[in-house]
Coordinates of C-alpha atoms and ligand atoms in Angstrom, one line a residue:
M284 CA 34.1 -26.6 -32.5
A285 CA 31.3 -25.9 -35.0
Q286 CA 28.5 -23.7 -33.7
G287 CA 24.9 -24.8 -33.8
P288 CA 22.2 -22.4 -35.3
K289 CA 21.1 -21.3 -31.9
E290 CA 24.6 -20.1 -30.8
C291 CA 24.9 -18.3 -34.2
R292 CA 21.6 -16.6 -33.6
V293 CA 22.5 -15.5 -30.1
K294 CA 25.8 -14.1 -31.4
C295 CA 24.1 -12.2 -34.2
V296 CA 21.6 -10.7 -31.8
L297 CA 24.3 -9.6 -29.4
R298 CA 26.3 -8.0 -32.3
A299 CA 23.2 -6.1 -33.4
M300 CA 22.6 -4.9 -29.9
D301 CA 26.3 -3.9 -29.5
E302 CA 25.9 -1.8 -32.7
A303 CA 22.6 -0.2 -31.6
Y304 CA 24.1 0.5 -28.1
A305 CA 27.1 2.2 -29.8
R306 CA 24.7 4.4 -31.8
L307 CA 22.9 5.4 -28.6
L308 CA 26.2 6.4 -26.9
Q309 CA 27.1 8.6 -29.9
S310 CA 23.6 10.1 -30.1
D311 CA 22.4 13.2 -28.2
S312 CA 19.5 11.2 -26.8
K313 CA 18.1 12.6 -23.6
S314 CA 16.7 9.3 -22.4
L315 CA 17.3 7.9 -19.0
L316 CA 18.5 4.8 -20.8
K317 CA 21.4 6.7 -22.2
K318 CA 22.1 8.4 -18.9
Y319 CA 22.4 5.2 -16.9
L320 CA 23.4 2.4 -19.1
T321 CA 27.2 2.8 -19.0
Q322 CA 29.5 0.5 -21.0
E323 CA 30.4 -1.2 -17.8
M324 CA 26.8 -1.9 -16.8
Y325 CA 26.0 -2.9 -20.4
N326 CA 28.8 -5.5 -20.3
E327 CA 27.6 -6.8 -17.0
L328 CA 24.0 -7.3 -18.1
K329 CA 24.2 -8.1 -21.8
E330 CA 24.1 -11.9 -21.5
K331 CA 21.7 -12.2 -18.6
R332 CA 18.2 -13.7 -19.0
T333 CA 15.2 -13.9 -16.8
P334 CA 14.6 -17.4 -15.5
T335 CA 11.0 -18.1 -16.5
F336 CA 10.7 -16.3 -19.8
G337 CA 14.3 -16.0 -20.9
S338 CA 13.9 -12.3 -21.5
T339 CA 17.2 -10.5 -22.4
L340 CA 18.7 -7.0 -22.0
L341 CA 17.7 -6.3 -25.6
D342 CA 14.0 -7.0 -24.7
C343 CA 14.3 -4.3 -22.0
I344 CA 16.1 -1.6 -24.0
Q345 CA 15.0 -2.3 -27.6
S346 CA 12.5 0.6 -27.5
G347 CA 15.0 3.1 -26.3
L348 CA 17.6 1.9 -28.8
M349 CA 15.2 2.3 -31.7
N350 CA 13.6 5.6 -30.5
L351 CA 16.4 7.9 -29.5
D352 CA 13.9 10.5 -28.6
S353 CA 12.6 8.4 -25.7
G354 CA 12.3 10.0 -22.4
I355 CA 12.9 6.8 -20.5
G356 CA 13.7 4.0 -23.0
I357 CA 13.1 0.8 -21.1
Y358 CA 10.3 -1.6 -20.3
A359 CA 10.2 -4.8 -18.3
P360 CA 9.4 -7.7 -20.7
D361 CA 8.3 -9.8 -17.7
P362 CA 8.1 -9.2 -13.9
E363 CA 11.5 -10.9 -13.2
A364 CA 13.3 -8.4 -15.4
Y365 CA 13.1 -5.8 -12.7
A366 CA 15.3 -8.1 -10.5
V367 CA 17.6 -9.6 -13.2
F368 CA 18.4 -6.2 -14.7
A369 CA 18.2 -4.4 -11.4
P370 CA 21.2 -2.2 -11.8
L371 CA 19.7 -0.5 -14.8
F372 CA 16.0 -0.5 -13.7
D373 CA 16.9 0.7 -10.1
A374 CA 18.9 3.7 -11.4
I375 CA 16.2 4.7 -13.9
I376 CA 13.4 4.2 -11.3
Q377 CA 15.3 6.3 -8.7
D378 CA 15.7 9.2 -11.2
Y379 CA 12.1 9.1 -12.6
H380 CA 10.4 8.6 -9.2
L381 CA 12.4 11.4 -7.7
G382 CA 14.6 9.5 -5.3
F383 CA 13.0 6.0 -4.7
S384 CA 16.2 4.2 -3.8
P385 CA 17.1 0.5 -4.0
A386 CA 16.8 0.3 -0.2
Q387 CA 13.2 1.6 -0.2
T388 CA 9.9 -0.3 -0.4
H389 CA 6.7 1.0 -1.7
P390 CA 4.0 1.6 1.0
P391 CA 0.7 -0.5 1.1
L392 CA -2.3 0.8 -0.8
E393 CA -4.0 3.8 0.8
W394 CA -6.7 5.6 -1.0
G395 CA -7.1 8.0 1.9
E396 CA -9.9 10.4 2.8
L397 CA -11.9 11.6 -0.1
T398 CA -12.8 14.8 1.7
A399 CA -9.2 16.0 1.2
F400 CA -9.9 16.6 -2.5
Q401 CA -11.9 19.4 -3.9
N402 CA -13.0 21.0 -7.1
L403 CA -9.7 22.6 -8.3
D404 CA -11.5 25.2 -10.5
P405 CA -15.0 25.8 -9.2
E406 CA -15.6 28.8 -11.6
N407 CA -14.6 26.7 -14.6
K408 CA -12.0 29.2 -15.8
Y409 CA -8.9 27.1 -16.4
I410 CA -9.6 23.4 -16.2
I411 CA -11.2 21.7 -19.1
S412 CA -11.3 18.2 -17.7
T413 CA -9.9 16.0 -15.0
R414 CA -8.8 12.4 -15.2
V415 CA -7.3 9.9 -12.8
R416 CA -6.0 6.5 -14.0
C417 CA -4.3 3.5 -12.6
G418 CA -2.7 0.5 -14.2
R419 CA -2.9 -3.1 -13.2
S420 CA -1.4 -6.4 -14.3
I421 CA -3.3 -9.6 -13.8
E422 CA -1.7 -12.3 -11.6
G423 CA -0.3 -15.2 -13.5
Y424 CA 0.4 -13.4 -16.8
P425 CA 3.6 -11.9 -18.1
F426 CA 3.8 -8.5 -19.8
N427 CA 3.2 -7.8 -23.5
P428 CA 6.4 -9.1 -25.1
C429 CA 6.1 -12.5 -23.5
M430 CA 2.3 -12.9 -23.9
T431 CA 0.9 -15.5 -26.3
E432 CA -2.2 -14.8 -28.5
D433 CA -4.1 -17.0 -26.1
H434 CA -3.0 -14.9 -23.1
Y435 CA -4.5 -11.9 -24.8
K436 CA -7.8 -13.7 -25.4
E437 CA -7.9 -15.2 -21.9
I438 CA -7.4 -11.8 -20.2
E439 CA -10.1 -10.2 -22.5
Q440 CA -12.5 -13.0 -21.6
K441 CA -11.8 -12.6 -17.8
M442 CA -12.4 -8.9 -18.1
T443 CA -15.6 -9.3 -20.2
N444 CA -17.0 -11.3 -17.4
A445 CA -15.7 -8.9 -14.7
F446 CA -17.3 -5.9 -16.4
Q447 CA -20.7 -7.6 -16.2
G448 CA -20.4 -7.3 -12.4
L449 CA -20.2 -3.5 -12.6
G450 CA -23.5 -1.8 -11.5
G451 CA -25.0 1.6 -11.0
E452 CA -22.9 4.5 -12.3
L453 CA -20.2 2.1 -13.4
S454 CA -22.3 -0.1 -15.6
G455 CA -21.6 -0.1 -19.3
T456 CA -20.3 -2.2 -22.2
Y457 CA -17.0 -3.7 -23.3
R458 CA -16.1 -3.0 -26.9
P459 CA -13.4 -5.2 -28.4
L460 CA -11.3 -3.5 -31.1
T461 CA -11.7 -6.5 -33.3
K462 CA -15.4 -5.5 -33.7
M463 CA -15.1 -1.8 -33.7
P464 CA -15.2 0.1 -37.0
K465 CA -12.1 2.2 -37.7
C466 CA -14.1 5.5 -37.8
E467 CA -15.5 4.8 -34.4
Q468 CA -12.0 4.0 -33.0
E469 CA -10.8 7.3 -34.4
R470 CA -13.7 9.2 -32.9
L471 CA -13.0 7.7 -29.5
I472 CA -9.3 8.5 -29.8
D473 CA -10.1 12.1 -30.8
D474 CA -12.3 12.5 -27.8
H475 CA -9.5 11.3 -25.6
Y476 CA -11.2 8.1 -24.5
L477 CA -9.3 5.4 -26.4
F478 CA -5.6 4.7 -26.8
K479 CA -3.9 5.2 -30.1
E480 CA -2.9 2.3 -32.3
G481 CA 0.8 1.6 -33.2
D482 CA 2.6 3.7 -30.6
R483 CA 6.2 3.4 -32.0
F484 CA 7.7 3.1 -28.4
L485 CA 5.4 0.2 -27.6
K486 CA 5.8 -1.4 -31.0
A487 CA 9.6 -1.5 -30.6
A488 CA 9.1 -3.0 -27.2
K489 CA 7.1 -5.9 -28.8
A490 CA 4.0 -4.7 -27.1
C491 CA 1.7 -4.7 -30.1
R492 CA 1.9 -8.3 -31.3
F493 CA -1.4 -9.9 -32.4
W494 CA -3.0 -6.4 -32.5
P495 CA -6.0 -6.0 -32.3
V496 CA -6.6 -9.4 -30.7
G497 CA -7.6 -9.1 -27.0
R498 CA -7.6 -5.3 -27.1
G499 CA -10.6 -3.2 -26.2
I500 CA -12.3 -0.6 -24.1
F501 CA -15.0 -0.7 -21.5
L502 CA -17.1 2.4 -21.2
N503 CA -19.8 3.2 -18.7
K504 CA -22.9 4.9 -19.9
D505 CA -21.7 8.4 -19.2
K506 CA -18.2 7.7 -20.5
T507 CA -16.9 8.7 -17.1
F508 CA -15.4 5.4 -16.1
L509 CA -13.4 3.3 -18.6
T510 CA -11.0 0.5 -18.7
W511 CA -8.4 -0.2 -21.4
V512 CA -7.8 -3.9 -21.9
N513 CA -4.3 -5.1 -23.1
E514 CA -2.9 -1.9 -24.3
E515 CA 0.4 -1.0 -22.6
D516 CA -0.7 -2.8 -19.4
H517 CA -3.3 -5.6 -19.0
L518 CA -5.6 -3.0 -17.5
R519 CA -5.8 0.8 -17.3
M520 CA -8.8 1.9 -15.2
I521 CA -9.7 5.5 -15.9
S522 CA -12.1 8.0 -14.4
M523 CA -12.7 11.3 -16.2
E524 CA -15.1 14.1 -16.6
P525 CA -15.3 17.7 -17.7
G526 CA -14.3 20.4 -15.2
G527 CA -12.1 20.3 -12.2
D528 CA -13.8 18.1 -9.6
L529 CA -10.8 16.0 -8.6
G530 CA -12.6 14.5 -5.6
N531 CA -15.4 13.1 -7.6
V532 CA -13.2 11.8 -10.4
Y533 CA -10.9 10.0 -7.8
R534 CA -14.0 8.6 -5.9
R535 CA -15.3 7.1 -9.1
M536 CA -12.0 5.5 -10.0
I537 CA -11.6 3.9 -6.6
E538 CA -15.1 2.5 -6.9
G539 CA -14.4 1.1 -10.3
V540 CA -11.0 -0.4 -9.2
N541 CA -12.6 -2.0 -6.1
A542 CA -15.4 -3.5 -8.1
I543 CA -13.1 -5.0 -10.6
Q544 CA -10.8 -6.3 -7.9
Q545 CA -13.6 -8.5 -6.6
Q546 CA -13.3 -10.5 -9.8
V547 CA -9.7 -10.6 -10.8
N548 CA -6.4 -10.7 -8.8
F549 CA -3.8 -8.0 -9.5
S550 CA 0.0 -8.6 -9.4
R551 CA 1.8 -6.8 -6.7
S552 CA 5.4 -6.9 -5.7
E553 CA 6.8 -6.5 -2.2
R554 CA 9.1 -3.7 -3.2
F555 CA 7.5 -2.0 -6.2
G556 CA 3.8 -2.2 -5.3
F557 CA 1.5 -2.8 -8.3
L558 CA 3.5 -4.2 -11.3
T559 CA 3.4 -2.5 -14.7
F560 CA 5.2 -2.9 -18.0
C561 CA 6.9 0.5 -17.8
P562 CA 8.9 1.4 -14.8
T563 CA 7.4 4.9 -14.8
N564 CA 4.1 3.4 -13.7
L565 CA 5.1 1.2 -10.8
G566 CA 3.8 1.6 -7.3
T567 CA 0.5 3.4 -7.1
T568 CA 0.4 3.5 -10.9
I569 CA -1.6 6.6 -10.4
R570 CA -1.6 9.4 -12.9
A571 CA -4.0 12.2 -11.9
S572 CA -4.2 14.9 -14.6
V573 CA -6.0 17.9 -15.8
H574 CA -6.4 19.4 -19.2
I575 CA -5.7 23.0 -18.4
K576 CA -5.4 26.4 -20.1
V577 CA -3.1 28.8 -18.4
P578 CA -2.1 31.1 -21.3
K579 CA 0.0 33.6 -19.2
L580 CA 2.0 31.0 -17.4
S581 CA 2.5 28.8 -20.5
A582 CA 3.7 31.7 -22.6
D583 CA 6.8 31.6 -20.4
K584 CA 8.1 28.1 -21.1
E585 CA 11.0 28.3 -18.6
K586 CA 8.7 29.5 -15.8
M587 CA 6.2 26.8 -16.6
K588 CA 9.0 24.2 -16.5
S589 CA 10.3 25.4 -13.2
V590 CA 6.9 25.5 -11.5
A591 CA 6.2 22.0 -12.7
E592 CA 9.5 20.7 -11.4
T593 CA 9.1 22.4 -8.0
H594 CA 5.7 20.7 -7.6
H595 CA 6.7 17.3 -9.0
L596 CA 4.4 17.7 -11.9
Q597 CA 4.8 16.5 -15.5
V598 CA 3.6 18.6 -18.4
R599 CA 2.4 16.9 -21.6
G600 CA 0.8 18.0 -24.8
T601 CA -3.0 17.9 -25.4
R602 CA -3.1 14.4 -26.8
G603 CA -0.9 13.0 -24.1
E604 CA 2.8 12.1 -24.1
H605 CA 5.0 12.8 -27.1
T606 CA 2.4 15.3 -28.4
E607 CA 2.3 19.1 -28.6
S608 CA -0.1 21.5 -26.9
E609 CA -3.1 22.4 -29.1
E610 CA -4.9 25.8 -28.5
G611 CA -2.8 26.3 -25.4
I612 CA -4.2 23.3 -23.6
Y613 CA -1.7 21.3 -21.5
D614 CA -2.1 17.9 -19.8
I615 CA -0.5 18.3 -16.4
S616 CA -0.2 15.5 -13.8
N617 CA 1.7 14.1 -10.9
K618 CA 5.1 12.7 -12.1
R619 CA 6.1 10.1 -9.5
R620 CA 3.9 7.2 -8.6
L621 CA 6.3 5.0 -6.6
G622 CA 7.4 5.4 -3.0
L623 CA 4.3 7.3 -1.9
T624 CA 0.7 6.3 -1.2
E625 CA -2.2 6.9 -3.6
F626 CA -3.4 9.6 -1.3
Q627 CA -0.1 11.4 -1.3
A628 CA 0.1 11.1 -5.1
L629 CA -3.3 12.8 -5.5
K630 CA -2.4 15.4 -2.9
E631 CA 0.8 16.2 -4.7
M632 CA -1.1 16.8 -7.9
Q633 CA -3.8 18.8 -6.2
E634 CA -1.4 21.1 -4.5
G635 CA 0.6 21.6 -7.7
I636 CA -2.4 22.4 -9.9
L637 CA -3.8 24.9 -7.3
E638 CA -0.4 26.6 -7.3
I639 CA -0.4 26.8 -11.1
I640 CA -3.8 28.4 -11.1
K641 CA -2.7 30.8 -8.4
I642 CA 0.4 31.8 -10.4
E643 CA -1.7 32.2 -13.6
Q644 CA -4.0 34.6 -11.6
S645 CA -1.1 36.6 -10.4
L646 CA 0.3 37.3 -13.8
Ligands
LIG23 N1 9.1 4.5 -23.6 C1 8.6 5.8 -23.8 C2 9.7 6.8 -23.6 O1 10.7 6.4 -23.0 C3 7.4 6.1 -22.8 C4 7.7 6.2 -21.4 C5 6.7 6.5 -20.4 N2 5.3 6.4 -20.9 C6 4.6 5.3 -20.9 N3 3.5 5.3 -21.5 N4 5.0 4.2 -20.3 O2 9.6 8.0 -23.9

């Protein structure tokens, strides 16, 4: 029987995916995608689709197929993808989040006692700045690859209204990218406030369509509380300041998140906690980090790596992931975000950073 144009297209896409997958298998990619997507699993998943948005395996793995230097290599095009492509997501999630197994569920939100957190570097010798961020998706909307241009605009409008409700220390202005001159964008990126444009990992995952529509940044007056709108996630709420006062940075983020939560509903899954586009961010979605200079320790790459691993920390370059260190400054944060509470994630980071400083002092 003759095939219609739709069947033809589906076949073409499948063939292209087969070829890209074969290239991944032959490559020396270190991605978790390559590690866990066996031929058998690939065959099992390759023709599945999510019920509501019809997302495919290719939508999940495209970024990792096109960027063989990915660390992870997959994104969930819509919330249902975590279930439909569970064999792949579960394996990658368990590896990245250091043991979160398919039988586990993420605990309920628990910010914990603020008094447990301190200034990690009271003499200002090592830590340049401290940052805590979390991501949120807004209920009723899919993730980037399935969003329409109107979805971007609606979310931005909702957030513009929500930001007007922020008072005191948190009050500030929302700046849409559509109205921000390029030079100003560049300055904000340089100062580590704003996200970069055209991340190739996100682009390949179809997360940059309609750019810059609906994208923007809210900044409070002191530039210590910010929110990214419609970058990788619908929302990234960020608290940051110079120095090592983790307790104060965390407090401000909690206040910001609580204030915004009064105006918009966040998507939460029974098993995965807060839902995000990338599986590395599920659960608490918390990344607590410092920009730190530890010249003696970082001169010994192997030692630095092993200390980070022992303390469940992740080391990135100065300008975030996929970048190199500049002037010996590293971005060090908690690695796992799923399967523990917000409080535990912060604690894990605090203990690790204190240990790193202690080791630096002993060298
Ligand atoms: N997809 C990229 C990779 O696999 C980034 C993964 C984690 N980072 C993120 N921003 N979600 O390397």
